[in-house]
XYZ file of C-alpha atoms in Angstrom:
732
model
C 50.108 138.414 69.981
C 48.603 137.195 73.264
C 47.992 140.661 75.792
C 50.232 140.461 78.810
C 47.260 140.137 80.946
C 46.226 136.840 79.243
C 49.792 135.342 79.321
C 50.123 136.428 82.813
C 46.903 134.703 83.483
C 48.201 131.633 81.710
C 51.018 131.254 83.475
C 49.696 131.537 87.000
C 48.602 128.513 86.605
C 50.431 126.048 88.823
C 49.646 122.449 87.373
C 52.288 120.583 85.155
C 49.419 120.336 83.142
C 49.024 124.749 82.559
C 52.828 125.031 82.412
C 52.445 122.578 79.371
C 49.518 123.889 77.659
C 51.037 127.842 78.072
C 54.133 127.167 76.351
C 52.772 124.820 73.728
C 50.199 127.336 73.146
C 53.361 130.306 72.830
C 55.477 128.194 71.044
C 53.026 126.999 68.082
C 52.957 131.145 67.703
C 56.479 131.784 67.344
C 58.152 132.114 64.172
C 61.647 130.258 63.722
C 63.497 133.217 63.413
C 61.585 133.946 67.514
C 62.204 130.170 68.282
C 65.563 130.826 67.959
C 66.463 133.774 69.656
C 65.409 132.535 72.628
C 68.366 130.206 72.344
C 70.294 133.103 72.282
C 72.324 134.992 74.692
C 74.620 137.883 74.060
C 76.809 139.781 75.999
C 75.094 142.238 77.865
C 76.507 145.820 78.902
C 79.836 145.517 80.861
C 80.258 141.750 80.827
C 83.549 140.734 80.870
C 83.759 136.758 81.573
C 85.332 135.647 78.235
C 86.551 136.490 75.243
C 84.778 140.244 73.917
C 81.711 139.852 71.734
C 79.179 142.198 70.952
C 76.748 143.070 72.924
C 73.255 143.213 71.698
C 70.988 146.039 71.047
C 67.440 147.151 72.072
C 66.703 145.720 68.155
C 67.654 142.309 68.843
C 65.306 142.371 71.651
C 61.702 143.820 69.979
C 62.730 141.682 66.967
C 62.169 138.708 69.920
C 66.125 138.105 68.728
C 67.576 137.328 72.386
C 65.997 135.342 75.040
C 68.990 136.186 77.531
C 71.796 138.140 78.639
C 74.597 137.330 80.200
C 76.289 139.446 82.840
C 74.345 142.753 82.523
C 72.670 143.615 86.207
C 71.235 146.893 87.936
C 67.480 147.380 87.799
C 67.278 150.486 85.461
C 68.888 148.707 82.936
C 67.795 145.489 83.359
C 63.996 146.521 83.836
C 64.491 148.600 80.821
C 65.824 145.808 78.835
C 62.654 143.880 80.019
C 60.147 146.487 79.394
C 61.384 146.324 75.549
C 60.978 142.397 75.368
C 57.232 142.660 76.746
C 55.921 145.761 75.352
C 57.960 146.149 72.082
C 58.420 142.573 70.631
C 56.027 140.759 69.109
C 54.751 138.046 71.563
C 56.376 139.694 74.388
C 58.201 136.988 76.082
C 60.376 138.136 79.242
C 64.077 138.265 79.386
C 66.391 135.852 81.454
C 69.395 138.108 83.018
C 72.415 135.573 83.783
C 75.090 136.534 86.168
C 78.224 134.794 87.941
C 76.980 135.023 91.544
C 79.659 132.651 92.434
C 80.442 133.877 96.636
C 78.131 136.414 96.717
C 76.859 139.641 94.504
C 78.327 142.803 96.674
C 78.285 141.203 99.995
C 81.278 138.292 99.361
C 81.302 135.478 101.418
C 84.794 133.188 100.891
C 85.237 131.924 97.931
C 83.333 128.393 97.221
C 86.427 126.212 97.996
C 86.800 127.653 101.628
C 83.363 127.503 101.571
C 83.520 124.253 101.804
C 86.235 123.652 104.134
C 83.328 124.882 106.975
C 81.992 120.964 106.402
C 78.499 123.441 107.266
C 76.112 122.681 104.408
C 73.700 125.013 106.553
C 75.798 127.916 106.283
C 76.886 127.705 102.597
C 72.915 127.526 102.046
C 72.573 130.822 103.594
C 76.008 132.084 101.698
C 73.966 131.775 98.782
C 70.985 132.463 99.770
C 72.255 135.976 100.971
C 73.967 136.111 97.067
C 70.497 135.016 95.707
C 68.717 138.126 97.810
C 71.169 140.893 96.363
C 71.502 139.684 93.208
C 67.721 139.840 92.196
C 67.926 143.110 94.400
C 69.754 144.210 91.256
C 67.775 142.704 88.372
C 69.189 139.366 88.145
C 66.959 136.127 87.984
C 69.508 133.425 86.546
C 73.257 132.600 88.425
C 76.166 130.631 86.784
C 76.530 128.839 90.017
C 77.085 126.340 91.703
C 80.826 124.559 90.261
C 80.254 121.389 91.400
C 83.431 120.109 89.738
C 85.343 117.241 91.754
C 88.999 118.730 91.147
C 91.779 116.646 92.360
C 94.704 118.863 90.561
C 95.645 122.127 92.300
C 97.664 123.282 89.525
C 93.890 124.086 88.033
C 93.006 127.497 88.830
C 89.160 126.475 89.011
C 89.951 124.664 92.253
C 89.075 127.761 93.948
C 85.194 127.478 92.389
C 84.144 124.464 93.779
C 84.227 122.127 96.954
C 87.601 120.225 95.924
C 88.667 116.290 95.735
C 85.672 114.532 97.565
C 82.157 113.177 95.678
C 80.724 113.003 98.151
C 81.220 116.532 99.716
C 80.746 117.843 96.229
C 76.910 116.410 96.652
C 76.306 117.883 99.852
C 77.447 121.313 99.087
C 75.680 121.094 95.575
C 72.463 120.534 97.193
C 73.096 123.112 99.885
C 73.891 126.091 97.134
C 70.934 125.192 95.002
C 68.728 125.046 97.808
C 70.182 128.886 98.412
C 70.472 130.599 95.261
C 66.276 128.708 94.779
C 64.949 129.042 97.904
C 61.541 127.864 98.448
C 59.757 128.808 95.246
C 61.305 130.395 91.924
C 58.413 132.335 91.757
C 59.720 134.474 94.650
C 61.251 137.836 93.566
C 64.247 137.116 96.127
C 65.052 133.159 94.294
C 66.928 133.086 91.188
C 67.620 130.385 88.651
C 70.368 128.077 89.881
C 73.506 126.591 87.384
C 74.939 123.570 87.805
C 78.142 123.886 86.476
C 80.082 122.794 84.502
C 79.274 119.674 82.632
C 81.175 117.374 83.471
C 84.243 116.218 84.396
C 85.646 119.937 84.207
C 87.715 119.452 87.041
C 89.729 116.290 85.272
C 91.605 118.080 82.612
C 94.925 117.116 81.754
C 97.986 118.800 82.988
C 95.850 121.015 85.536
C 95.420 123.344 82.157
C 91.790 124.873 82.214
C 89.621 124.000 79.332
C 92.176 121.081 78.192
C 91.147 117.732 77.462
C 90.117 115.155 79.921
C 90.593 111.420 79.078
C 89.095 109.316 82.123
C 86.750 105.734 82.180
C 83.057 105.706 82.254
C 83.360 104.653 85.950
C 85.444 107.229 86.855
C 82.632 109.425 85.097
C 80.106 108.146 87.241
C 81.546 107.205 90.366
C 83.561 110.479 90.639
C 82.499 113.292 88.602
C 78.675 112.664 87.520
C 77.253 111.839 91.248
C 77.218 116.116 92.603
C 75.195 116.628 89.289
C 72.718 114.248 89.770
C 72.749 115.290 93.621
C 71.881 119.093 91.846
C 69.101 117.657 89.690
C 67.802 115.715 92.598
C 67.895 118.900 94.417
C 65.929 120.861 91.768
C 68.657 122.928 89.908
C 66.638 124.538 86.744
C 70.021 125.030 84.775
C 73.275 123.254 83.696
C 76.107 124.518 82.046
C 78.336 122.541 79.505
C 81.161 122.373 80.518
C 84.926 123.436 77.839
C 86.298 120.276 78.238
C 86.207 116.815 75.576
C 85.882 113.269 76.607
C 86.919 110.274 75.140
C 87.091 112.990 71.981
C 83.988 114.099 72.045
C 83.660 118.238 73.136
C 80.624 118.440 76.123
C 79.117 120.712 73.513
C 78.750 118.051 71.155
C 77.714 115.002 73.554
C 74.551 114.030 73.387
C 75.187 110.398 75.300
C 75.699 112.503 78.357
C 73.160 115.817 77.976
C 70.667 113.666 75.866
C 71.395 110.879 77.564
C 72.578 110.579 81.272
C 71.350 113.819 81.972
C 68.323 114.066 80.683
C 67.256 110.428 79.903
C 68.701 108.873 83.333
C 68.132 111.655 85.608
C 64.684 113.117 84.062
C 66.396 116.709 84.400
C 64.028 119.437 82.531
C 65.870 122.547 82.390
C 67.668 124.392 80.471
C 70.864 123.363 79.243
C 73.236 126.536 78.502
C 76.684 126.594 76.618
C 79.459 128.286 78.330
C 80.934 131.219 77.219
C 81.439 130.642 73.165
C 81.513 126.788 73.893
C 79.467 126.248 70.557
C 82.060 128.175 68.362
C 85.177 126.137 69.932
C 83.406 123.121 68.535
C 85.563 124.035 65.214
C 88.863 124.832 67.816
C 88.013 121.222 68.638
C 88.007 120.214 64.790
C 84.543 118.625 64.995
C 82.853 121.192 63.076
C 84.053 122.759 59.614
C 82.162 126.093 60.103
C 79.609 127.840 62.731
C 76.992 125.839 61.277
C 77.739 122.859 61.813
C 79.187 123.695 65.478
C 75.742 124.860 66.008
C 74.033 121.817 64.494
C 75.947 119.571 66.369
C 75.150 121.693 69.814
C 71.862 121.493 69.196
C 71.103 117.720 68.504
C 73.706 117.039 71.308
C 70.812 119.379 73.355
C 73.131 122.266 74.352
C 69.593 124.833 74.660
C 71.567 128.279 74.845
C 74.191 129.464 72.610
C 76.287 131.228 74.991
C 77.833 134.897 73.073
C 78.626 132.274 70.330
C 75.772 134.340 67.878
C 75.375 130.826 66.248
C 72.127 130.022 66.674
C 70.941 132.944 65.583
C 73.016 133.942 62.502
C 73.294 130.036 61.062
C 70.533 127.919 62.249
C 66.990 129.559 60.288
C 69.265 128.479 56.847
C 70.399 125.217 58.502
C 66.550 124.330 59.721
C 65.014 125.500 56.174
C 67.405 123.295 54.256
C 66.546 120.324 56.161
C 70.025 120.268 58.166
C 68.490 120.702 61.441
C 65.133 119.305 62.532
C 62.665 122.148 63.564
C 61.309 119.446 66.247
C 65.015 119.562 67.667
C 64.916 123.469 68.218
C 61.040 123.326 69.411
C 62.518 120.803 72.223
C 65.161 123.268 73.129
C 62.629 126.358 73.072
C 60.405 124.303 75.339
C 63.280 124.137 77.923
C 64.085 128.038 77.545
C 60.049 128.818 78.218
C 59.795 126.051 81.224
C 62.514 128.230 82.527
C 60.739 131.405 82.100
C 57.104 129.778 83.223
C 58.530 128.526 86.540
C 60.074 131.571 87.340
C 56.856 133.301 87.267
C 58.237 135.568 84.416
C 55.082 135.204 82.329
C 53.223 136.001 85.343
C 55.540 139.061 86.649
C 57.929 139.836 84.521
C 58.584 142.801 86.423
C 59.407 140.886 89.690
C 62.679 142.087 89.728
C 61.932 145.932 89.002
C 61.868 147.444 92.248
C 64.871 150.072 92.657
C 64.326 150.644 96.018
C 66.035 147.047 97.096
C 68.910 147.921 95.616
C 69.890 149.814 98.322
C 68.013 148.208 101.010
C 68.915 144.449 100.351
C 72.901 145.149 99.625
C 75.552 144.717 101.801
C 72.864 144.989 104.934
C 74.454 144.074 108.621
C 72.866 141.123 108.572
C 74.946 140.526 105.316
C 77.944 141.300 106.961
C 77.209 139.188 109.978
C 76.527 136.201 108.046
C 79.625 136.675 106.253
C 81.738 136.809 108.732
C 80.103 133.916 110.116
C 81.203 132.178 107.242
C 84.722 133.423 106.698
C 85.759 132.081 110.458
C 83.564 128.687 110.244
C 85.829 128.452 106.869
C 89.897 128.896 108.858
C 91.628 125.609 108.718
C 94.179 125.368 111.574
C 96.784 123.534 109.980
C 99.682 124.055 112.908
C 99.872 125.208 116.058
C 102.750 123.722 117.607
C 103.645 125.544 121.182
C 100.143 126.691 121.211
C 101.318 130.280 119.316
C 97.560 130.365 118.755
C 95.347 132.463 120.341
C 97.210 135.258 120.531
C 96.471 137.377 123.391
C 94.393 141.028 123.096
C 96.471 142.566 125.987
C 99.969 141.458 123.132
C 102.277 144.496 123.934
C 103.555 145.251 120.776
C 101.968 142.966 117.398
C 103.813 142.862 114.086
C 102.084 142.102 111.227
C 104.132 141.310 108.429
C 103.335 140.288 104.676
C 102.284 141.452 101.106
C 98.429 140.101 102.361
C 97.854 142.025 105.403
C 96.101 145.339 103.867
C 95.452 144.204 100.198
C 91.381 144.442 100.333
C 90.664 143.262 96.781
C 92.658 140.613 97.207
C 90.621 139.322 99.695
C 87.748 138.878 97.648
C 88.885 136.082 95.714
C 88.412 135.346 91.822
C 84.971 135.566 90.757
C 83.710 138.874 93.492
C 80.731 139.673 91.541
C 79.887 143.097 92.352
C 81.974 143.338 95.435
C 84.057 146.330 95.870
C 88.063 147.045 97.722
C 86.706 149.830 99.410
C 83.734 147.065 101.290
C 86.446 145.077 102.095
C 87.981 144.849 106.176
C 91.698 143.947 105.355
C 93.557 141.769 108.287
C 95.356 144.864 109.394
C 92.367 146.677 110.007
C 90.635 143.910 111.509
C 93.515 143.352 114.183
C 93.712 146.997 114.491
C 89.975 147.135 115.735
C 90.445 143.862 117.606
C 92.984 144.723 120.128
C 92.633 147.774 122.654
C 94.595 151.003 122.689
C 97.665 150.017 125.136
C 98.624 147.270 121.761
C 101.289 149.008 119.460
C 100.933 147.672 115.773
C 103.604 147.523 113.367
C 103.244 146.921 110.009
C 104.896 146.019 106.909
C 104.351 144.403 103.444
C 108.146 142.742 103.697
C 107.422 141.341 99.864
C 105.501 141.990 97.155
C 102.983 138.885 96.070
C 104.742 137.663 93.210
C 107.927 139.517 92.287
C 111.886 138.795 92.857
C 112.113 142.071 95.250
C 113.733 141.529 98.702
C 114.241 144.633 99.466
C 111.241 145.237 101.749
C 112.589 142.220 104.131
C 115.004 143.823 106.187
C 112.670 145.702 107.531
C 109.946 143.148 108.119
C 112.747 141.423 110.246
C 113.437 144.945 112.195
C 109.995 145.099 112.987
C 109.780 141.233 114.102
C 112.597 142.151 115.996
C 110.628 144.800 118.176
C 107.575 142.684 118.642
C 106.217 139.847 121.368
C 104.455 138.331 118.846
C 104.397 138.563 114.615
C 101.641 137.533 111.991
C 102.282 136.663 108.915
C 100.253 137.530 105.770
C 100.373 135.195 103.067
C 100.014 133.535 99.889
C 98.109 134.754 96.228
C 96.811 137.317 94.600
C 93.219 137.140 93.984
C 94.291 136.463 90.901
C 96.490 134.019 90.775
C 93.303 131.614 90.623
C 90.305 131.163 89.013
C 89.579 130.406 85.654
C 92.166 130.638 83.325
C 94.847 131.258 86.097
C 97.193 127.723 86.293
C 100.389 126.939 88.038
C 102.668 124.932 87.377
C 104.183 125.442 90.781
C 102.218 125.283 93.996
C 104.815 127.030 96.324
C 104.152 130.701 97.705
C 104.609 132.737 95.205
C 107.896 135.379 94.879
C 110.166 135.681 97.949
C 107.302 134.886 100.275
C 108.927 132.306 101.821
C 112.243 133.679 101.961
C 110.318 136.559 103.925
C 108.651 134.149 106.444
C 112.044 131.792 107.231
C 113.865 135.243 107.771
C 111.152 136.472 109.961
C 111.227 133.626 111.724
C 114.733 133.338 112.898
C 114.423 136.458 114.799
C 112.886 134.356 117.521
C 109.830 135.477 118.265
C 106.326 133.827 118.340
C 105.345 133.928 114.626
C 102.068 132.799 113.100
C 101.745 132.397 109.258
C 98.013 133.057 107.587
C 97.483 132.014 104.653
C 94.977 133.454 101.596
C 94.585 131.730 98.477
C 92.514 129.699 96.096
C 94.101 126.325 95.809
C 96.574 124.245 98.161
C 99.985 125.175 98.530
C 103.417 123.247 99.098
C 104.434 124.972 102.382
C 107.121 122.825 103.564
C 109.445 125.355 104.999
C 106.569 126.716 106.763
C 105.257 123.314 108.011
C 109.044 122.796 108.995
C 110.141 125.925 111.129
C 106.662 128.279 111.544
C 105.276 127.307 114.524
C 101.548 127.914 113.454
C 99.977 128.151 110.207
C 96.193 128.786 109.627
C 94.978 128.783 106.422
C 92.208 131.685 105.726
C 91.655 131.359 101.823
C 90.004 134.555 100.665
C 87.678 135.236 103.145
C 84.980 137.650 101.739
C 84.679 141.059 102.707
C 84.296 140.562 106.305
C 88.191 138.945 105.944
C 89.648 140.943 108.918
C 86.670 140.816 111.285
C 86.415 137.213 111.119
C 90.420 136.426 110.885
C 90.614 138.645 114.420
C 88.373 136.616 115.829
C 90.330 133.694 114.928
C 93.955 134.767 115.924
C 92.604 136.180 118.992
C 90.406 133.405 120.451
C 86.762 135.257 120.125
C 85.970 132.013 117.697
C 87.525 128.451 118.450
C 89.173 127.725 114.502
C 87.341 124.042 113.201
C 87.204 124.115 109.835
C 88.318 121.295 107.640
C 90.962 120.605 104.041
C 88.407 119.811 101.191
C 90.879 119.138 99.367
C 94.710 117.231 99.915
C 97.768 119.694 100.354
C 100.755 118.357 98.494
C 104.515 118.654 99.702
C 105.038 119.582 96.324
C 103.773 119.621 92.608
C 105.186 116.627 91.699
C 102.728 114.272 93.995
C 99.715 115.670 91.723
C 97.075 114.473 91.403
C 97.427 113.224 95.044
C 93.935 112.312 97.445
C 92.909 110.515 99.786
C 90.134 107.941 98.030
C 93.142 106.626 95.747
C 93.281 103.180 94.581
C 95.378 100.675 96.869
C 97.571 99.294 93.821
C 99.494 96.118 93.706
C 102.013 97.223 95.732
C 101.102 99.938 98.121
C 103.777 102.544 99.268
C 105.916 100.957 102.716
C 109.149 102.799 103.689
C 111.013 98.928 103.894
C 110.329 98.290 100.797
C 111.981 99.248 97.216
C 109.601 97.784 94.816
C 106.651 99.504 96.171
C 104.929 102.346 95.149
C 106.616 105.750 96.268
C 109.128 108.667 95.294
C 112.629 108.793 96.195
C 112.701 112.603 97.401
C 109.560 113.207 98.883
C 107.331 110.652 101.370
C 104.307 109.357 99.397
C 102.129 111.125 102.010
C 100.344 114.109 101.676
C 101.486 117.716 103.346
C 98.240 118.024 105.340
C 95.714 115.187 104.200
C 91.570 115.596 103.358
C 89.608 116.355 106.442
C 92.818 117.384 108.614
C 92.506 120.585 110.886
C 92.978 121.544 114.417
C 91.430 123.402 117.018
C 92.714 125.297 120.479
C 90.635 122.557 122.366
C 90.967 118.417 121.675
C 88.869 115.741 121.240
C 88.577 112.316 121.781
C 86.673 109.661 120.172
C 85.620 106.186 121.412
C 83.394 103.926 121.247
C 83.044 103.220 117.593
C 79.876 100.905 117.203
C 77.735 99.081 114.664
C 74.449 98.547 115.402
C 74.765 95.177 113.121
C 77.648 92.665 112.236
C 75.512 91.369 109.463
C 73.548 93.343 106.846
C 71.769 92.404 103.486
C 72.567 93.996 100.426
C 69.859 96.336 100.502
C 69.700 96.447 104.648
C 70.705 99.441 106.691
C 73.216 100.260 109.366
C 73.542 102.613 112.290
C 77.517 103.797 112.860
C 77.872 105.705 116.707
C 80.457 107.259 117.662
C 81.123 109.357 120.831
C 83.371 112.318 120.415
C 84.526 114.516 123.771
C 85.985 117.497 123.703
C 88.664 117.148 126.248
C 90.289 120.729 126.550
C 89.490 123.753 128.432
C 87.900 125.498 126.031
C 84.295 124.976 123.707
C 84.808 124.216 120.126
C 83.601 122.725 117.141
C 84.464 118.815 115.937
C 83.433 118.122 112.172
C 82.744 114.484 112.909
C 83.775 112.537 109.841
C 82.365 108.874 108.541
C 84.590 106.866 105.815
C 84.119 102.973 104.453
C 86.069 100.853 102.754
C 84.412 97.863 100.836
C 87.435 95.433 101.791
C 87.230 93.245 99.371
C 85.480 93.508 95.722
C 85.239 92.251 92.011
C 86.340 95.744 90.959
C 89.098 97.555 92.736
C 87.911 100.336 95.208
C 88.979 103.359 97.218
C 90.513 102.782 100.228
C 88.117 104.590 102.048
C 85.265 107.234 100.920
C 83.573 109.835 102.710
C 79.988 108.789 103.603
C 78.799 110.856 106.491
C 80.066 114.505 108.275
C 78.507 116.372 111.472
C 79.518 119.497 112.361
C 79.076 119.667 116.020
C 79.977 122.359 118.852
C 80.921 121.080 122.538
C 81.410 122.909 125.822
C 84.659 121.764 127.226
C 84.226 118.753 129.081
C 81.580 117.654 127.320
C 80.382 114.191 124.866
C 78.242 114.007 122.016
C 77.123 110.858 120.520
C 76.294 110.833 117.091
C 74.498 108.545 114.783
C 75.669 107.999 110.852
C 72.916 105.627 108.854
C 74.393 103.402 106.071
C 72.428 102.136 103.072
C 72.577 100.536 99.885
C 73.363 103.703 97.758
C 76.415 104.050 100.395
C 77.777 100.450 100.119
C 77.307 100.171 95.880
C 79.656 100.525 92.989
C 79.491 99.886 89.244
C 80.185 96.324 88.770
C 81.678 94.566 85.690
C 78.589 95.493 83.937
C 78.708 98.909 84.974
C 75.462 98.639 86.642
C 75.327 99.479 90.384
C 76.133 97.151 92.775
C 76.382 95.562 96.527
C 78.219 92.751 97.069
C 78.618 90.638 99.374
C 81.705 90.411 101.646
C 83.584 92.109 104.714
C 83.044 96.741 104.948
C 85.029 98.817 107.345
C 83.547 101.454 108.828
C 86.679 104.455 109.897
C 84.986 107.712 112.496
C 87.502 110.402 113.023
C 88.238 113.879 112.870
C 90.459 113.389 109.734
C 90.816 111.130 107.115
C 93.668 109.279 108.517
C 93.777 109.328 112.415
C 90.158 107.009 113.188
C 88.676 104.471 114.962
C 87.708 101.536 112.977
C 85.215 98.339 112.981
C 83.588 96.245 110.657
C 80.582 94.772 109.188
C 79.224 92.084 106.418
C 77.002 92.018 103.911
C 75.491 88.939 103.305
C 74.680 87.258 100.081
C 70.497 87.279 98.777
């Protein structure tokens, strides 16, 4: 084997030619078992992200049978294993250490759905950067994030991990997170390899049931589900993870046309494609493989480079290759991609780049990181209703009742996939409220009910203290493990007796504001009808209490917007703003139109909805031209004014509709947004540019086309209440 110093010198060369030469030289020295070892990812010590699997030991590392570890973290553990790989294996190839840094490592930020509600990609990129800094300080060089699945069914637990229902918003947030994780230079010690997941259409699982079948048209695949992945690839994402679902009868872990065809062939992605947990093995459950060897062969041929946990590539593929059932060239292609990722991370040059134990403390849960988490949390909160201006509360309120099972629940504030976050790190809502008010304010507290039981015995006490208070805050929602992977629900109602608790407290006649903590849209019709103020807080992270107090007492004016539609009940699902019109659009006066007998067809809260403590007015939507060519550009200008008496942010949203097309089009689609800060009385004119990419769709031949005809531009503060203007695309 070449000495480490020689490998390092070769790897340090920056050109693509040097990269290829280095990888080809190393590959030529590898045995078949060593090649397949690079494609093997066993679980690390302490991993708990799926069905139990045996962790690989040091002997496998010495033999070159491990290329990466799942779920192993901590400088001492990872660097001890790295030293074994580099110094005691035949070729000294360094390891990758993958970990689920989804919305923070130790400094836990709001869940990704909440971050998306900020409509602030700069803040989202900052959150990912903090996660990368902390993760690398603990020995990690690869994260399985961001999740860029478009999700339009809130029954699906993993809706919490993504950016919601909209393709455009999903693209913007995918790019922000990739940039945050990978930084400006992958070789930097504080950069991690990002993973766009789950490729593809995982969010379209039937019945909102995790791991379930997806059956969609190619048009929907290309127009809705693929674009966020394409955006991530264009942003330079180093890794992509296959999804558990099938599409049109082909499980994604065996879907060569989408992996090798679209991802690699059409888009030019040259990074690593990693399986999901036991995804290769599960091809047998899909019944397209009779045994592990066939599952492994089909996955490798489809372009799945790394076998997470199944241990099939290591155990079964050597025999398959030697028997002529799998070309060695297919294995070599996968190995090249794995080695390329390690090269681009600079691991051949410095395999111990993440081995400074002092950073574990100095770069973890710092004041700056907590401040960023607090900022992100308050920017993510969405004011859903505020009748009578119950919020913001005065800090001089004499007696304040804080009621609900989420008021003092630190673990719930972290949400699902909370990295290495600890409950003791969390500022709970109750603690944050107590810290925000002065000693003259008396805080009364009662749980009132548990999160998900039928026990009503605590409601009487909650009503009693509410009756003694000048104002009441209700802290309601889900437990942290009621959303996330495998946590699907057939009801979107508040779990347990929380609605009963809320309505009983509301009957006291005191000013009441309800705060929701959840990882999915909830159908809170009764609260909308009877509780004057409702604030959506999601799962806000370690700074939950401080951020919430900032909003509740008016130190921060909420401006979050819903990245996903809130239905009135689960029977409306799927419901999303960018729907098709149908031949019989819903009309109250027309019985034979597309609606329901028992509830309105309209959502409880629309995509993009969110209120403020101030008010905004939109004026003068102007287009730069009345007519443009199909390859032309158009500027849309709109003026927004803060007409209230306090400063605040507004999320200005631009939508577009192709009025008449050869293929049916959505009623409108988001094509731009900007979060702006305006002082009371201040106006600002914003300009958005529309290009051919914004106007195009897949025609009958499944090729992108911009057709001549009329288009409508919409601008406003949500997806419903908009100014409108029209322009025409002329024939060539």
